[in-house]
Every structure is written in C-alpha cells, then in structure tokens.
Short mmCIF file of C-alpha atoms and ligand atoms in Angstrom, two decimals:
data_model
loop_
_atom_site.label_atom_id
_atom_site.label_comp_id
_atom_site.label_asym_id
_atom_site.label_seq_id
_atom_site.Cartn_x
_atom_site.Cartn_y
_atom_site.Cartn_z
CA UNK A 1 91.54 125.92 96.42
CA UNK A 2 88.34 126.97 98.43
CA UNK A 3 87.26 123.81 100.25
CA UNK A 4 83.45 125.21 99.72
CA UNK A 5 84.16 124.75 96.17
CA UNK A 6 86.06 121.20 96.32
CA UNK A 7 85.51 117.99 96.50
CA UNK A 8 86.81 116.46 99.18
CA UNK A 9 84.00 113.36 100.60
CA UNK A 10 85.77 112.98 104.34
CA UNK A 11 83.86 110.18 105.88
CA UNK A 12 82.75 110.88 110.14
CA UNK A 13 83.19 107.16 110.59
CA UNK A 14 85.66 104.54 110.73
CA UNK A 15 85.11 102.14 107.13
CA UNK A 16 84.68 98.94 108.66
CA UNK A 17 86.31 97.29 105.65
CA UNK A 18 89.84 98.51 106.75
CA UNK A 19 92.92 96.70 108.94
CA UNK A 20 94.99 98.92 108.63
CA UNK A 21 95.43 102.64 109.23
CA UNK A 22 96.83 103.96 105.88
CA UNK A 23 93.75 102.40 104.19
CA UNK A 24 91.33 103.40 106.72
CA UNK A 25 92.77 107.49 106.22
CA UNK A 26 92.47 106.94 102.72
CA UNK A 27 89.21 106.18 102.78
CA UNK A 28 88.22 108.50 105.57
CA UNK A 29 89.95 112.05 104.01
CA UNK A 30 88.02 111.12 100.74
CA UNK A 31 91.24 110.00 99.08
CA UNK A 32 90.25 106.81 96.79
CA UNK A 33 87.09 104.95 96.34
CA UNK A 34 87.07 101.05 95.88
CA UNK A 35 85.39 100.17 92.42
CA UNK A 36 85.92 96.69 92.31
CA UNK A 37 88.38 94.78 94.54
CA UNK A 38 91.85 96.26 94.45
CA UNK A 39 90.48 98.63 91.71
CA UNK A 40 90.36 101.85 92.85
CA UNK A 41 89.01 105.36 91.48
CA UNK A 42 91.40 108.42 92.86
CA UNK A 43 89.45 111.39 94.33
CA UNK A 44 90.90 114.89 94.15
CA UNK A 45 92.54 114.59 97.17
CA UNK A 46 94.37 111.01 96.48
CA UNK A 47 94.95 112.39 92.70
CA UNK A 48 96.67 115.08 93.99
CA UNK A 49 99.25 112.76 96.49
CA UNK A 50 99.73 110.59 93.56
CA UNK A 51 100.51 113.06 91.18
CA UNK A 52 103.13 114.80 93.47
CA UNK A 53 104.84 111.60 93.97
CA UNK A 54 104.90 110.72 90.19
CA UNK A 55 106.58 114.01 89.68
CA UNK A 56 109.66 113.17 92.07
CA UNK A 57 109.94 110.09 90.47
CA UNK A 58 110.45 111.78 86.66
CA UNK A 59 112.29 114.45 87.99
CA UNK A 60 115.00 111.59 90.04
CA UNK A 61 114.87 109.10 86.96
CA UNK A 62 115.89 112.14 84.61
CA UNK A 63 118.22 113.29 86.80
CA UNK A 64 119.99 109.50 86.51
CA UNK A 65 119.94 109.90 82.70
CA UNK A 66 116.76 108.02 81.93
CA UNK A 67 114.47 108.57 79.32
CA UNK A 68 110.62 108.16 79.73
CA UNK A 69 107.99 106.73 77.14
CA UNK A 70 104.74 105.73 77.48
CA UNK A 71 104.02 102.15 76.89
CA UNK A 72 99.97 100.92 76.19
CA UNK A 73 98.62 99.14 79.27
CA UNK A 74 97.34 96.57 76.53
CA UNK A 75 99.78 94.23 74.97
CA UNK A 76 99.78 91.65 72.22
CA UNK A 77 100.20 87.64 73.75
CA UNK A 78 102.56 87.19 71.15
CA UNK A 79 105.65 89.21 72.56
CA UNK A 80 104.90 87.21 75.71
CA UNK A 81 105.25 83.64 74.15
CA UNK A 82 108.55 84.61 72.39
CA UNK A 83 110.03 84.89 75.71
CA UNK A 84 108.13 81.52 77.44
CA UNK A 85 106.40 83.95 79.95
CA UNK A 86 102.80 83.79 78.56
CA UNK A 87 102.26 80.51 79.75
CA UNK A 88 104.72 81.18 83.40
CA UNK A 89 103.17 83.77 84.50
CA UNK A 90 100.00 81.90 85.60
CA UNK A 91 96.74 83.48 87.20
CA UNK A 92 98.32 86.86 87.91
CA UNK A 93 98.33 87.86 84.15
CA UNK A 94 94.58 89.27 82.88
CA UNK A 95 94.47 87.80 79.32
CA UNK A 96 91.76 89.40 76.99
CA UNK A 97 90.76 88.23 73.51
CA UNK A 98 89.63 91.53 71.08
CA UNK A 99 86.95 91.24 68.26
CA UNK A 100 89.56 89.43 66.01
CA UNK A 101 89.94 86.86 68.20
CA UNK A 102 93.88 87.89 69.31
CA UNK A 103 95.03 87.25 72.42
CA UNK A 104 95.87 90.54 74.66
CA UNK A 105 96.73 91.26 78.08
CA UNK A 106 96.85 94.09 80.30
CA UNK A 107 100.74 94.41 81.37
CA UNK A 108 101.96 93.33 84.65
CA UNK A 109 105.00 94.37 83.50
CA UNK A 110 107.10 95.36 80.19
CA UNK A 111 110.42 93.61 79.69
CA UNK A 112 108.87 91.88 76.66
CA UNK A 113 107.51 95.16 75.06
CA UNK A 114 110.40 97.58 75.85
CA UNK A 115 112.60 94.34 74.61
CA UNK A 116 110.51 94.87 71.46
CA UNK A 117 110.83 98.06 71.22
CA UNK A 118 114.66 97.86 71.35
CA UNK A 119 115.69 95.43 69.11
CA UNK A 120 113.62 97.72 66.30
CA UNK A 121 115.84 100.94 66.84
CA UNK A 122 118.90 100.04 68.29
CA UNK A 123 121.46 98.33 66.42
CA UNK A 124 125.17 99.54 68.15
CA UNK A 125 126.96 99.74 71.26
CA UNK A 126 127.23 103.23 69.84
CA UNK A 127 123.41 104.00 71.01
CA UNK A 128 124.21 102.77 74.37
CA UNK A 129 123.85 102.81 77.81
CA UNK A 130 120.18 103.57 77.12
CA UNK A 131 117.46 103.55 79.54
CA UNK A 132 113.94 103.93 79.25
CA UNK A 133 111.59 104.13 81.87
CA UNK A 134 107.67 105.10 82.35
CA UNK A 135 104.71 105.13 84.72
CA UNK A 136 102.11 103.46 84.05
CA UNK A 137 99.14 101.52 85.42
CA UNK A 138 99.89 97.64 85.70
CA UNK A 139 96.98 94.78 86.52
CA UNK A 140 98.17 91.61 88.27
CA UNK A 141 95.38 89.84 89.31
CA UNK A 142 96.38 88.80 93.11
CA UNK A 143 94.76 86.37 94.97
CA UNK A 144 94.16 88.47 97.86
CA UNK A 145 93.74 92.74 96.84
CA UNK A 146 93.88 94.22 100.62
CA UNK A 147 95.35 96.83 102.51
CA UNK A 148 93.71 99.74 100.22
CA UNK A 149 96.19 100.62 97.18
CA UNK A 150 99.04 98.45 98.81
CA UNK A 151 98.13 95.57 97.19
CA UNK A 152 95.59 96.65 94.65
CA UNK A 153 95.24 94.24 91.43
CA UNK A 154 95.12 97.55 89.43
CA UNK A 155 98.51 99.89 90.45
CA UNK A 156 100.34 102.54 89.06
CA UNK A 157 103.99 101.54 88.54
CA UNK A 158 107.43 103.34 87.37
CA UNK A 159 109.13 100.90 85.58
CA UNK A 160 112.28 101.39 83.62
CA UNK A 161 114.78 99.57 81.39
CA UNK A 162 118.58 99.72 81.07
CA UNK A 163 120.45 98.66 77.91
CA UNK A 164 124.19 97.92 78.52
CA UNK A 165 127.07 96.80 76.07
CA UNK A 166 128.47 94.20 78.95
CA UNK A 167 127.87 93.32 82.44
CA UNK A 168 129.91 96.08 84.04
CA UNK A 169 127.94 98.95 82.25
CA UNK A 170 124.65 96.82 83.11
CA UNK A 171 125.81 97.08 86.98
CA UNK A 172 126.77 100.45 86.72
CA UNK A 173 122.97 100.83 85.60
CA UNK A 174 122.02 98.52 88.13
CA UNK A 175 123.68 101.17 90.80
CA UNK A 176 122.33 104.47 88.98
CA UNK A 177 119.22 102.76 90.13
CA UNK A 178 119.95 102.25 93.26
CA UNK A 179 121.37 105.89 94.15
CA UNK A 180 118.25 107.38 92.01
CA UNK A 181 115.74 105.51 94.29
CA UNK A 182 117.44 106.49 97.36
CA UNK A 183 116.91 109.78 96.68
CA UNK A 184 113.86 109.48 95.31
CA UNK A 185 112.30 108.23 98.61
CA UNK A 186 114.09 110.61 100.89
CA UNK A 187 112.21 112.98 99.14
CA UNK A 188 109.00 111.91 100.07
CA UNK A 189 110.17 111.78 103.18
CA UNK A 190 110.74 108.45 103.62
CA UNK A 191 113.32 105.98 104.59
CA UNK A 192 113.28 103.37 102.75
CA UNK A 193 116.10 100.44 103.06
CA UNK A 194 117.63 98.37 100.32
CA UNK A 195 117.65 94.69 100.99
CA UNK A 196 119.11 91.83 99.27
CA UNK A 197 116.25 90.04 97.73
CA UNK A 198 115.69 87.02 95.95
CA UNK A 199 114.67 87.18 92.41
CA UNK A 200 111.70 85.25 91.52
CA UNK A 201 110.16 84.90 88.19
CA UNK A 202 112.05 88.05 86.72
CA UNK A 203 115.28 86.02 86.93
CA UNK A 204 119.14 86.49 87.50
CA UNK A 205 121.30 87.18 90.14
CA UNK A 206 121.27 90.94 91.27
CA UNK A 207 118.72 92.45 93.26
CA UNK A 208 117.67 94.82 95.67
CA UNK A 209 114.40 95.24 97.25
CA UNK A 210 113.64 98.77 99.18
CA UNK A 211 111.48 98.32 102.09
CA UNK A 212 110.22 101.09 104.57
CA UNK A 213 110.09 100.09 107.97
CA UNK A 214 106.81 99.47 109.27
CA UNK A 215 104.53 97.35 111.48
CA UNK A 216 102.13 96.58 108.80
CA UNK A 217 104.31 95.20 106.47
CA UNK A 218 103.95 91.99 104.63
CA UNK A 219 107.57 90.94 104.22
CA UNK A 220 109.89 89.96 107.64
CA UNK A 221 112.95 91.85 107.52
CA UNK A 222 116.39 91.17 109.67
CA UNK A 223 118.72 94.23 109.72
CA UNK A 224 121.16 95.99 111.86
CA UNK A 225 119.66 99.18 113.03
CA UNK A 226 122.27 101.64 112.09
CA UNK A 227 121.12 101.38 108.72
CA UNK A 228 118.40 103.40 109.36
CA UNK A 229 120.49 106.28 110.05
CA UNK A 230 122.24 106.62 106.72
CA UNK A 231 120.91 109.70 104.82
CA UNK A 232 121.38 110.56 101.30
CA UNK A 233 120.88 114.02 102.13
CA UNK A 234 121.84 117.09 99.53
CA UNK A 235 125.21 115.16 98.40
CA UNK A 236 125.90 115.95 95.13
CA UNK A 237 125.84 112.79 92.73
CA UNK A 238 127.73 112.82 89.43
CA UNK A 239 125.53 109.80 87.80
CA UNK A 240 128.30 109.21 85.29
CA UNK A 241 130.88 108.56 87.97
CA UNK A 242 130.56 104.88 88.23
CA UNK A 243 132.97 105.10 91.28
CA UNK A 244 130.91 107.76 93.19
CA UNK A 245 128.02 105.89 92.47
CA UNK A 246 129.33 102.47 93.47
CA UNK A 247 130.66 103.79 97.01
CA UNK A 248 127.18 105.21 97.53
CA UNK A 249 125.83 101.58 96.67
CA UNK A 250 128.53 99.92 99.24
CA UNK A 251 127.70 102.51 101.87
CA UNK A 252 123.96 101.55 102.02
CA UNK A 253 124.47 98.00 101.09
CA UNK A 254 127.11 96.77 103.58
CA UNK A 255 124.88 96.94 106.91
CA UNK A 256 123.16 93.76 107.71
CA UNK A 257 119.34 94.54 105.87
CA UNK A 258 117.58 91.14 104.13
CA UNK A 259 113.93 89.96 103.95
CA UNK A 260 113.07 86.79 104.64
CA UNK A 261 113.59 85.24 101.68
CA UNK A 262 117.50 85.63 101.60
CA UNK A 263 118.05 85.80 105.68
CA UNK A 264 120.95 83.69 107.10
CA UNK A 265 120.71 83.48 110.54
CA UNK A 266 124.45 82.88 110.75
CA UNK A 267 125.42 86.58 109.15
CA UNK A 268 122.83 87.92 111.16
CA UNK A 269 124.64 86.81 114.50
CA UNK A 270 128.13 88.71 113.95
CA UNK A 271 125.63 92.18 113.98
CA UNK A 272 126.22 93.38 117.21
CA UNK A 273 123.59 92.54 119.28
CA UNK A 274 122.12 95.97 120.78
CA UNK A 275 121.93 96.69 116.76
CA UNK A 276 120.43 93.15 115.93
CA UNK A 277 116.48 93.93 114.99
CA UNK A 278 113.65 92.06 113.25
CA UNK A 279 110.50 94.06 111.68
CA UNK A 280 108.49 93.92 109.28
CA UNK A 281 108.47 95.50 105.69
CA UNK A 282 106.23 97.55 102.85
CA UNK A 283 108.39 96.80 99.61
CA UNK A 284 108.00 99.88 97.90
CA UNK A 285 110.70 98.93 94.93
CA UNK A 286 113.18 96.36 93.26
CA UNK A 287 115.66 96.43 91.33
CA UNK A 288 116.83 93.56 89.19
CA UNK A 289 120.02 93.14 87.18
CA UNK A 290 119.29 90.05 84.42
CA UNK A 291 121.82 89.98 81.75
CA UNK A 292 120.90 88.45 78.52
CA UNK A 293 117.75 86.81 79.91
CA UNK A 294 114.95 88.77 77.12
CA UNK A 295 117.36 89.88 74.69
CA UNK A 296 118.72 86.52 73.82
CA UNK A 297 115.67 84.79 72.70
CA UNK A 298 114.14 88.08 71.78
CA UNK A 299 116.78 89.02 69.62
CA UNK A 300 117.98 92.05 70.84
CA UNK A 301 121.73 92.14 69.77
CA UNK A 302 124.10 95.03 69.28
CA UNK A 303 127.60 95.13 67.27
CA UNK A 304 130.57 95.55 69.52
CA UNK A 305 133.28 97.81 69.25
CA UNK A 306 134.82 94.61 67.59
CA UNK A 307 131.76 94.40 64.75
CA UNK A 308 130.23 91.06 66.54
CA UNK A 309 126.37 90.93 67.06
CA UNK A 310 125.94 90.78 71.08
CA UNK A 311 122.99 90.34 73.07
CA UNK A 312 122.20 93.44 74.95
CA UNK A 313 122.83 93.38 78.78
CA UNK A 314 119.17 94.40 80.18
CA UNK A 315 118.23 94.74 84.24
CA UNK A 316 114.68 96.34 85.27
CA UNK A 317 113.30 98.44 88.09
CA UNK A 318 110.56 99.31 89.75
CA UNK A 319 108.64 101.86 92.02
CA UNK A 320 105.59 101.24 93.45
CA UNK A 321 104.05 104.45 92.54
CA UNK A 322 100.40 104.39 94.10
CA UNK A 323 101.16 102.08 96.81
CA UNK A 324 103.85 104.54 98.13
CA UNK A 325 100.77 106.97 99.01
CA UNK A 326 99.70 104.57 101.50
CA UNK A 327 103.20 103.23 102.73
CA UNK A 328 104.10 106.89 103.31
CA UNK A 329 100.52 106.89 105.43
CA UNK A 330 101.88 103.93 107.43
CA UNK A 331 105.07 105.39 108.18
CA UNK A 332 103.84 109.36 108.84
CA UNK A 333 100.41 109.55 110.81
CA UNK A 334 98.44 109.51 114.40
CA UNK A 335 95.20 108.72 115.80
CA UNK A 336 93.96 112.61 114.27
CA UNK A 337 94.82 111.48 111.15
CA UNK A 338 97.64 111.72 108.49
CA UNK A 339 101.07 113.83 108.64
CA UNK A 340 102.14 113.98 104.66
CA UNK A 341 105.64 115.02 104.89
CA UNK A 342 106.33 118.26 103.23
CA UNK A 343 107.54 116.51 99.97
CA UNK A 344 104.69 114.66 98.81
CA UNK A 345 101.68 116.61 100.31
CA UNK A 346 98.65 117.07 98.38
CA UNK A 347 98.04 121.22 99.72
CA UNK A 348 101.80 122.53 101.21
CA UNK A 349 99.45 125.05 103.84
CA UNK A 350 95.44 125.27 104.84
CA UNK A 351 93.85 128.23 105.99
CA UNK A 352 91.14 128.33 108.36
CA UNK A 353 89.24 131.00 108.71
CA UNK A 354 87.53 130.83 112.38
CA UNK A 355 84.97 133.53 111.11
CA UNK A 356 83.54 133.31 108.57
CA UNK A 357 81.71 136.29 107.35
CA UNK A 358 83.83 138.70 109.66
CA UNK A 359 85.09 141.54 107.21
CA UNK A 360 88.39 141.34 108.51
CA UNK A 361 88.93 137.48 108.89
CA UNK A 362 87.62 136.98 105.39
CA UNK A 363 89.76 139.65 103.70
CA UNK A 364 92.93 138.58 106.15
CA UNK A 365 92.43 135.48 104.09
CA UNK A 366 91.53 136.28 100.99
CA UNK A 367 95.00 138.42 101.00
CA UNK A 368 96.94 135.15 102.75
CA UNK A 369 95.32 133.36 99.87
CA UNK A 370 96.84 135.53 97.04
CA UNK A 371 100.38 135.69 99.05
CA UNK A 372 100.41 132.18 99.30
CA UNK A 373 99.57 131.58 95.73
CA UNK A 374 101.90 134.04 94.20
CA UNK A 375 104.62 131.96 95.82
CA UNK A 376 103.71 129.12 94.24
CA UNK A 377 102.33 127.53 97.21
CA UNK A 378 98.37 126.82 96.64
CA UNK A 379 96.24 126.55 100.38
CA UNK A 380 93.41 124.86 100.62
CA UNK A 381 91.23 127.36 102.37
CA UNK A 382 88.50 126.18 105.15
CA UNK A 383 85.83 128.97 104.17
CA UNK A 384 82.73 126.63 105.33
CA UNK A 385 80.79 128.21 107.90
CA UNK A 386 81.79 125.64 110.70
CA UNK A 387 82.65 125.44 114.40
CA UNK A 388 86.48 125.85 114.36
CA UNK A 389 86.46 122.33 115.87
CA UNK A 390 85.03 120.84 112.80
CA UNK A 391 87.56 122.76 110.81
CA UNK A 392 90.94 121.29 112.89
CA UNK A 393 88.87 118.28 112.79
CA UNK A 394 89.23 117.56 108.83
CA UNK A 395 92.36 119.46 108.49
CA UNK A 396 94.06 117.03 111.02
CA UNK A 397 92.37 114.15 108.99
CA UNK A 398 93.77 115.46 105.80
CA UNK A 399 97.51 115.96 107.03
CA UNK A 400 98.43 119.40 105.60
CA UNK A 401 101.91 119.73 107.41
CA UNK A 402 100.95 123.53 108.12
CA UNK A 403 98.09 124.90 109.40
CA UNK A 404 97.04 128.91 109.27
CA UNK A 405 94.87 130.01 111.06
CA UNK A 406 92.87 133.19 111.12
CA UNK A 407 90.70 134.86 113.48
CA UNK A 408 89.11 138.55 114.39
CA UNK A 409 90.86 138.03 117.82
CA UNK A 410 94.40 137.58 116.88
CA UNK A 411 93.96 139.79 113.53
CA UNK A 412 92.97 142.68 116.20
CA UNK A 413 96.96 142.41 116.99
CA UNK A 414 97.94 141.83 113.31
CA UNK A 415 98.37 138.27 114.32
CA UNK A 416 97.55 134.85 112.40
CA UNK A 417 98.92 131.49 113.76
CA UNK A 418 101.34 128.92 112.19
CA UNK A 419 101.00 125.69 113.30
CA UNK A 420 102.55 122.46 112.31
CA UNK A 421 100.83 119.10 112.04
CA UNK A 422 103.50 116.82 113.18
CA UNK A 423 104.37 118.53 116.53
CA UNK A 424 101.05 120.80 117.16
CA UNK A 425 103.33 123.83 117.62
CA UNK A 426 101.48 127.39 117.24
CA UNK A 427 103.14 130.35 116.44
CA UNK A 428 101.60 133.94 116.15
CA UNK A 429 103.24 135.75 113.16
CA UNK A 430 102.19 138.75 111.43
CA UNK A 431 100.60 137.65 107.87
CA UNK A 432 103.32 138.31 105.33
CA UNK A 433 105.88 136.78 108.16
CA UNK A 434 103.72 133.00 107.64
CA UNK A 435 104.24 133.60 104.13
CA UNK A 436 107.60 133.73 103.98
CA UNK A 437 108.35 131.53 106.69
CA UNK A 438 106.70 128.55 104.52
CA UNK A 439 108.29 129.95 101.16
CA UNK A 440 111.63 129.12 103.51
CA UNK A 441 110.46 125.58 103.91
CA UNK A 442 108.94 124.67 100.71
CA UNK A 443 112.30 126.31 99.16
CA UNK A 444 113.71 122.78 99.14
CA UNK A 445 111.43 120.82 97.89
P1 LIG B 1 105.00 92.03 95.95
O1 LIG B 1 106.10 91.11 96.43
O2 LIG B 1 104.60 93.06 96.96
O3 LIG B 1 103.84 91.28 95.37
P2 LIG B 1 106.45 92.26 93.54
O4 LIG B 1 107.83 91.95 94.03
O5 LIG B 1 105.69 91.21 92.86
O6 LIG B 1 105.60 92.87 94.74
P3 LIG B 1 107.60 94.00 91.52
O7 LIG B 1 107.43 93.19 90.28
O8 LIG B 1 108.93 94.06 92.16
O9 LIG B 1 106.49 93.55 92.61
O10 LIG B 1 107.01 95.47 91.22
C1 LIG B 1 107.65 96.69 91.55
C2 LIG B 1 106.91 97.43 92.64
O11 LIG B 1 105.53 97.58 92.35
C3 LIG B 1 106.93 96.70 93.97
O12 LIG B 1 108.12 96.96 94.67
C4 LIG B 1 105.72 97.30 94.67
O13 LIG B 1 106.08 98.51 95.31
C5 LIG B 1 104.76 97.60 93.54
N1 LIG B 1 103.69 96.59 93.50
C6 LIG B 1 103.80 95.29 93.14
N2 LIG B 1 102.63 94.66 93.22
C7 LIG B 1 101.73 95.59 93.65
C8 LIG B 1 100.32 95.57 93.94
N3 LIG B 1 99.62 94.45 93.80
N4 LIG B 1 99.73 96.71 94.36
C9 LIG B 1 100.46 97.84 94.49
N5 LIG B 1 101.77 97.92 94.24
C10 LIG B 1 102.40 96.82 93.83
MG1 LIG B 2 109.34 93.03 93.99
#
C-alpha cells in the first residue's frame, strides 16, 4: 500500500478524551473513530489489526476441532425467556421491538441460540463432541463504555460452544479451550495468564479467566510470578489426547494466578515470597464449563450409548476479539507510539523513501516494493514528499515492527537500512538481503 494513496487520519495531538495510552494510539494512528459511546467505526488501519487477529483466532479454534457458523447479531426474546435469562439479564441486554410488535435483542451472547440450534439437528451421542464457535459483534449496554474498544458497549467477540455426552468429555472440551487460547494469545504476542475466576450470571462451577498483565487493568490480580514465564511455544499438541491436553492445563494452572474475586489470602501466603506479586488485569477471555444448565430446560437431550434421552453437557468460551487490539497496545508500546508484535501487525514492513523524486530512491523502492510483495509481505510505503522526520514520526506512531529505509546516500553503496521498532536497531543491508531477512521472520507467523 502507497500511504499517498491510503487512508490513514493520524491525529498531531493528544485526544483529550483518552486515560489511557492504548486508546489514546488508537485514536492518534487513525485506528477507530468513536460514533456513539463505546460504538466505534474501524478505520483501515484498526480494520486491518482486527482482521489479523480474527484470523489467528479461526485458524487456533480449527486447529482444536471447532467448527465456525455465523449466528445473526439479532435474536428473538423468546429463546431468552425459555431459559429465565430475558428478564436476569437486566440493563445490559438492548431489547428492540420490530414492526410486528416482537420482542428482539441484539446478542450479548448466544448460549440460548446455539442451544436452539442444537437441539434441532442433533439427536445422538453419536454426533458428538461437537463444537461450534463464531465471531461476531455483541452489544451489552455497560454503564460506563471507556478505555476506547476495551470496554465498548458494541464489541466483536469469538464465542464458541461445546456439546459433550458427560462431564468428562465436557472438561476435556473445557481444556481444548484452554490449550487453544494459550496459543492463540502467544501468537499475538502476548502473555496472557489463566486465572481461576468466579462465574457470575453464566453459571456453574469451572472457569478460567485469561488476563494479560498490565497497569491499566480493571480487575486486581494475585499471582506468583513464575507464571509468567511458562511458554507454550512450538510444542506440538495432539487435541484429541485428553492426557496431553490435561497436563498442559495442570502446568499453567497450578501456579498461584486469581483475580480478585476468587483470592484467598491464605493460599496466597505459602507462594514464596520474592515470587508473591499483586497487579492488575485486562481480561481478554473466559472460559466456562456449565453442565446441563441450557440444555435441560431448553431441551437439548441426546440418546446414550444405553438408548436414554440425556441432556447434553454444554460449557462456553470467549475471546475478546476487538478489545485484544487495544490490550495488546497496553502491553507492547512507548512514548513514540505503538510496537505491534510481529503476529498481529496491521503492515509486517514500511518503506520510507527519504527522497522522494530521486530516480534512484524511487525505483530502489518501487523494486523493494515488488520484492516485498511477491513474498507475501505487503509494505506500506511512505512516498509523501515529507521531511524524513515527519516520516519516522508516523511510522513510530503506527508501530510497524520493521522499518526500511531508503535513501540516495546509502543506495550510492547499494545500501538500504533495516531497522526494528522495538529496539531502534539499524542495519545497512543490500536490498534483496532486507527482503529475505524479513521473509526469515515472518516465516513463522
Ligand atoms: P468484563 O468482566 O470485562 O465485563 P465479561 O466477563 O462480562 O467481561 P465475558 O462474558 O466473559 O465478559 O465475554 C468474553 C470476553 O469478551 C471477555 O473476556 C472480554 O475480553 C470481552 N468483553 C466483554 N465485555 C466487553 C466489552 N464491553 N467491550 C469489549 N470486550 C468485552
Ligand atoms: Mg468474563
């Protein structure tokens, strides 16, 4: 992409309207624009980010075996009284009433309609374990939309669905989850720790809330610090292996990590002190395991292996899909502007040309331009006529994790520079040697 033919709205000054840094970059690199409170159009840029990190999500859920739909943002009131949560779920829900004067709502969530969905094709144990999963934009209607798209009252959620024959295939479920999401975040570069959660009005027992580390966080969290060390890393994971799977779950789980809400200060003081920290959160997922809890009075039974009709064995879990763009802001940025990791990043290189209009500077990148692309790796290319200043200036703001930069100067030597964002390294290369040195990085991701 040629910046000159873009659109990319970078703003020179700081938006009074933001606390906090992720929201304040958001708005400043021309990522979102605020519509309405917590409603929030995404720019190219933004689109981009959330796009990428929609992608790992499908491509981790389908590794685990899960299925996507697409389920309508709109749903009937009906589905939500058979369960008893129309009335429960209070303020939060947006109810509408169409032309025929039915009630609707625009989903929070969709235990009710994938419940629905269910108990109309699946009749046997045969057809399971089953899970179904999509992304899709939710509306809860919170009392206080801040923070940018952290707590929007529009949000763009993965949410997905296990079926299970008993409890033992529903917690094997429950721990495909957990591995999946693991991964999942390591991949956008984030570490993101499971915590012991309370369950709230989804119900039952079982749950895990992932929270990445950082200052702005809304929740308190208590953990032992070495549980920021474990790594996922390029194991392989045989999702069928409930075994594997479960000894991944213990390995993560066993540390000291809990939010406020399920803290006990007595656990907490056996963790070795030096290791003993308190923080703060971003909850970026849950996962919940909740038995029978929708199908029973939903109706969503199976025949066992023994003919009898059985309610299904459901749990349900979720990503926070667009708020991850800005927890990934908290956890990866400094006072130029954002770092995206390599993972999630909306342009993997940007080229700046420091002259524009020089023969050689604009054919150096016109050729980088076609290299880069043929690779599959798609710069954004600086070709404004700018001060170079101006030019680091908005690709600092903007985060690309690799800069290239090309000038008469260095080209006079058959030289461009590679630098990266996060440490400000330079390194003069020959052209086709940048290429392939970030074909080598973006190999694995
Ligand atoms: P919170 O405690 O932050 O209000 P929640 O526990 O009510 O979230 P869940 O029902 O667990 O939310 O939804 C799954 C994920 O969706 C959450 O982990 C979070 O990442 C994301 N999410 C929830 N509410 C919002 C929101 N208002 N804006 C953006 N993302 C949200
Ligand atoms: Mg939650």
């Amino acid at each position: 992409m040629r910046l000159t033919r873009y659109f990319l709205p970078v703003l020179k000054e700081n938006p009074a309207e933001a606390q906090i840094a992720s929201h304040r970059l958001m708005l400043r690199a021309g990522m979102i624009r605020q519509q309405a409170a917590g409603i929030y159009s995404w720019l190219p840029l933004g689109y981009r980010v959330l796009r990428r990190i929609e992608q790992i999500v499908h491509e981790e859920q389908q590794r685990a075996g899960h299925i996507p739909l697409l389920m309508p943002t709109l749903q009937p009131a009906d589905l939500w009284r058979e369960s008893g949560r129309y009335d429960d779920y209070g303020k939060e829900m947006l109810r509408i009433r169409d032309r025929q004067d039915r009630d609707l709502l625009y989903g929070p969530t969709n235990e009710e309609m994938i419940t629905d969905i269910f108990r109309a094709h699946v009749g046997s144990y045969k057809d399971l374990p089953l899970t179904l999963y999509h992304i899709q934009w939710k509306f809860r209607d919170e009392m206080r939309p801040r923070f940018g798209v952290m707590r929007g009252r529009e949000f763009l959620m993965k949410d997905g669905y296990n079926f299970d024959i008993d409890r033992d295939a529903a917690l094997h479920a429950y721990n495909r989850h957990m591995v999946s999401y693991l991964r999942t975040y390591e991949r956008m570069g984030l570490t993101a720790i499971p915590m012991r959660a309370a369950s709230g009005p989804i119900g039952g027992d079982d749950t895990h809330e992932f929270l990445v580390l950082a200052a702005t966080g809304e929740s308190e969290v208590f953990y032992d610090d070495r549980v920021t060390a474990l790594k996922l890393g390029a194991r392989a994971i045989d999702y069928d292996d409930r075994d594997q799977v479960a000894a991944v779950c213990r390995e993560f789980t066993t540390l000291y990590a809990r939010t406020d809400e399920t803290h006990d200060p007595a656990v907490f003081e056996t963790v070795p002190e030096a290791h003993r920290k308190v923080g703060r959160g971003i909850e970026v997922g849950q996962i919940f395991y909740f038995s029978t809890k929708y199908s029973e009075p939903m109706g969503a039974f199976v025949t066992n292996a023994a003919g009898e009709r059985v309610p299904v064995h459901m749990g349900s879990h979720g990503i926070g899909v667009s708020r991850l763009v800005g927890a990934i802001i908290e956890a990866s940025h400094d006072d130029r502007g954002i770092v995206w990791p390599e993972g999630v990043t909306p342009f993997p290189v940007g080229i700046v040309n420091l002259k524009q209009g020089d023969g050689a500077a604009d054919a150096a990148c016109a050729g980088l331009y076609a290299a880069l692309t043929a690779r599959g790796l798609e710069p954004l290319y600086d070709d404004r006529d700018e001060r170079a200043g101006a030019k680091f200036a908005t690709m600092d703001l903007i985060g690309l994790p690799w800069r290239i930069t090309v000038g008469p100067r260095g080209l006079a030597a058959g030289k461009v520079e590679l630098t990266c964002r996060r440490t400000g390294d330079g390194e003069e290369m020959s052209p086709e040697a940048a290429v392939d040195r970030l074909a080598g990085i973006y190999a694995g991701h």
